[in-house]
Coordinates of C-alpha atoms in Angstrom, one line a residue:
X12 CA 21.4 4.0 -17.6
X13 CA 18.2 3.4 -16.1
X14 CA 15.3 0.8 -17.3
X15 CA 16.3 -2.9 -18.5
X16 CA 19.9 -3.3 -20.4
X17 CA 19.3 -3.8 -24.0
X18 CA 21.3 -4.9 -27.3
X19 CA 24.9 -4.2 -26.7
X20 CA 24.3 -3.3 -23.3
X21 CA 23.7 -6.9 -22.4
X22 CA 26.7 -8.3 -20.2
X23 CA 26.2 -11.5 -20.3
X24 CA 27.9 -13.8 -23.1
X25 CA 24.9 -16.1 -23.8
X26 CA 21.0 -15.5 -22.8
X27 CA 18.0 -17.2 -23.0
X28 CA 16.0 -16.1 -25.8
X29 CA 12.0 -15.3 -26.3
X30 CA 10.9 -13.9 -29.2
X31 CA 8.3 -11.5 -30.2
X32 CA 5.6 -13.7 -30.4
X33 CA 6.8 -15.2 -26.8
X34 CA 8.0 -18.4 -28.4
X35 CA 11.3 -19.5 -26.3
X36 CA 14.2 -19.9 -29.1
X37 CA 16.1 -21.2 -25.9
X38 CA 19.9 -20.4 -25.2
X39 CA 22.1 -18.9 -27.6
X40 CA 24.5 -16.0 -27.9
X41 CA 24.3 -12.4 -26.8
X42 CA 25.5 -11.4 -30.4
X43 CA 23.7 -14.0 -32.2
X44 CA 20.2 -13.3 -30.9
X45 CA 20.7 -9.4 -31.2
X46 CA 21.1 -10.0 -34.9
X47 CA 17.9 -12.1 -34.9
X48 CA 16.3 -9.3 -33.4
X49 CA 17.4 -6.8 -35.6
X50 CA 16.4 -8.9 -38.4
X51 CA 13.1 -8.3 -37.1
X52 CA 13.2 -4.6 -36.5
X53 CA 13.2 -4.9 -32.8
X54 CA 15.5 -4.9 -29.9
X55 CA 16.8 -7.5 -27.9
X56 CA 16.2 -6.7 -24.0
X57 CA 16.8 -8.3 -20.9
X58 CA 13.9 -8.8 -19.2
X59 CA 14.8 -11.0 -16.5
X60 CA 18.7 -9.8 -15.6
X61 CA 19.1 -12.4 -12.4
X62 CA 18.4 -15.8 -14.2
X63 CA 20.7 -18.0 -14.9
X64 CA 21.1 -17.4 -18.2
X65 CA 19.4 -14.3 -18.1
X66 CA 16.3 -14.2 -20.2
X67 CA 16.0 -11.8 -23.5
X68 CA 13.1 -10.8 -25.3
X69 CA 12.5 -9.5 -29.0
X70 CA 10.9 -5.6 -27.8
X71 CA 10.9 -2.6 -29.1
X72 CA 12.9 -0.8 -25.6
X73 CA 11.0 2.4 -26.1
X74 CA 7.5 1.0 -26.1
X75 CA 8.8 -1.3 -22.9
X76 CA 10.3 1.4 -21.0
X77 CA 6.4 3.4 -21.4
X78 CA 4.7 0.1 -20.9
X79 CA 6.6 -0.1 -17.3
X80 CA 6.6 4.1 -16.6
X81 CA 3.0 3.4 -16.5
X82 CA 2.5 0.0 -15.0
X83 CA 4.8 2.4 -11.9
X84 CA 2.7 5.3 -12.4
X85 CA -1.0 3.2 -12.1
X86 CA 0.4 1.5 -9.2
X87 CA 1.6 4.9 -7.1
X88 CA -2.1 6.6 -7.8
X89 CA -3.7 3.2 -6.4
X90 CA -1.4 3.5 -3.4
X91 CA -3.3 5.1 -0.4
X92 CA -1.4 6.7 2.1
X93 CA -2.2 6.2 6.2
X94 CA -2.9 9.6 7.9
X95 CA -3.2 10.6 11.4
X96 CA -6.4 12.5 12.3
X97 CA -7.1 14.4 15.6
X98 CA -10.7 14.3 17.1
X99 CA -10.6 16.6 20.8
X100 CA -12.9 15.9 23.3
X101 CA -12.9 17.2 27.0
X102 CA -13.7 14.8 30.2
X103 CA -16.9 16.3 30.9
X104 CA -18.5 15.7 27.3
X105 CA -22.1 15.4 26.4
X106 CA -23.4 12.1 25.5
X107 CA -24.9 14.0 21.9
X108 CA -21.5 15.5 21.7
X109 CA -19.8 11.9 22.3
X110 CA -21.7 10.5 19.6
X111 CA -20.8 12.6 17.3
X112 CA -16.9 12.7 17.8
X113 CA -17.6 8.8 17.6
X114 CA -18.8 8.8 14.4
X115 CA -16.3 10.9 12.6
X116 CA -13.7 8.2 14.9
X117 CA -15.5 5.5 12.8
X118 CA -15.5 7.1 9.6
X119 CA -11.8 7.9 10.3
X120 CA -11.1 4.3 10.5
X121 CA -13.2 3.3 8.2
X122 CA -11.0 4.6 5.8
X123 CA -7.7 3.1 6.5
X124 CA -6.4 6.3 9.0
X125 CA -5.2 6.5 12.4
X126 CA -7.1 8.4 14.5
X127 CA -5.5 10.7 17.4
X128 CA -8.0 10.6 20.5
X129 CA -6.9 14.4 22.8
X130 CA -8.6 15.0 25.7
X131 CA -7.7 18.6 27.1
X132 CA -8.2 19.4 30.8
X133 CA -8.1 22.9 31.4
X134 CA -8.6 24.2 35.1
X135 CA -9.8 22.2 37.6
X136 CA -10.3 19.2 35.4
X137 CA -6.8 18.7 35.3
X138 CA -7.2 17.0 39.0
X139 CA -9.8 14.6 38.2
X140 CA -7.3 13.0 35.7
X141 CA -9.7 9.6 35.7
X142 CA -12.5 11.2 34.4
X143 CA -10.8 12.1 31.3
X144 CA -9.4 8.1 31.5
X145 CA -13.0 6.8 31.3
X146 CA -14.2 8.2 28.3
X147 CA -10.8 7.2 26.7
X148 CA -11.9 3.5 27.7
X149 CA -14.9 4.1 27.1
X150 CA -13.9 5.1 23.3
X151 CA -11.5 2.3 22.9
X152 CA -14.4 -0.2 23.6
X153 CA -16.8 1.3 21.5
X154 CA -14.3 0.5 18.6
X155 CA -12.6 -2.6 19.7
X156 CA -14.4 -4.7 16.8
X157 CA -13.2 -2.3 13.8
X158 CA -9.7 -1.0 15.8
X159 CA -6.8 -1.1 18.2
X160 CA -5.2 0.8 20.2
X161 CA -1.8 1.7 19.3
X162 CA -1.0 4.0 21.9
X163 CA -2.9 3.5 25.5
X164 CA -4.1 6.9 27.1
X165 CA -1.2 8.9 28.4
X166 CA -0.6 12.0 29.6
X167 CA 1.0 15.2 28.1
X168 CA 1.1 18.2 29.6
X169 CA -2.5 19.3 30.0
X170 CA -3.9 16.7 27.5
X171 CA -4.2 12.9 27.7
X172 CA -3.5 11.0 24.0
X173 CA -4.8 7.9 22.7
X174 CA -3.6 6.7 19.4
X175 CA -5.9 3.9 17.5
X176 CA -5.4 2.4 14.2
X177 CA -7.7 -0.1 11.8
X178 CA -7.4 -3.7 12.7

């Protein structure tokens, strides 16, 4: 069974009792305060199943179980998810160039992902290794007020990867 335990589901011998108009009624008997309920055409359900007693309230179970489905459901479609984007760049870049990759690495962040900074080296570039390290530093203190660096510049292969993620 999944959801709160309700009516003769309830375990415990006596439980603290709150009725439908949240009046506490205070401790009394499983059996006792399921025929209260009943009396009022509602279900007793155990809304709090660690206390000690547990506390029961007067519900109607179906309408509680929806109430919650929901309550979940709202809370998984407000829940954002952090992402990993990739921006490229290559150690010879153009200053226009730059600013551009930079602004998409600020927007990036700005919404909550973590950005992947690649910097290929293909041919001869591959030798001049610090080059490529610059504009990684460079890059890192550019956003060092809005992020961090996760993952300081290392090398791969042929490409040199920076990870940085929002502060």
């Amino acid at each position: 069974m999944n959801g709160p335990r309700f009516n003769e589901w309830i375990q415990s011998p006596k439980v603290r009792v709150i009725d439908h108009e949240g009046e506490n009624l205070g401790v009394m008997y499983t059996r006792e305060a399921m025929a209260q309920a009943q009396e009022v055409g509602l279900d007793l359900v155990e809304v709090s199943p660690n206390a000690d007693p547990p506390v029961a309230k007067f519900l109607d179970v179906g309408k509680y179980k929806y109430e919650a489905q929901k309550k979940a459901n709202a809370a998984r479609k407000s829940q954002k998810t952090q992402e990993i984007k990739e921006i490229k760049m290559r150690p010879n870049i153009d200053d226009h160039d730059y600013d551009t990759k930079m602004k998409k690495v600020a927007e990036f962040i700005e919404e909550g992902d973590k950005v992947k900074v690649t910097m290929r080296f293909r041919g001869r570039e591959l030798s001049h290794g610090q080059l490529g390290m610059n504009v990684l530093q460079r890059v890192a203190e550019q956003v060092a007020e809005v992020a961090k660096v996760e993952a300081y510049p290392r090398m791969e292969g042929r490409q040199m990867l920076m990870v940085l993620a929002p502060k």
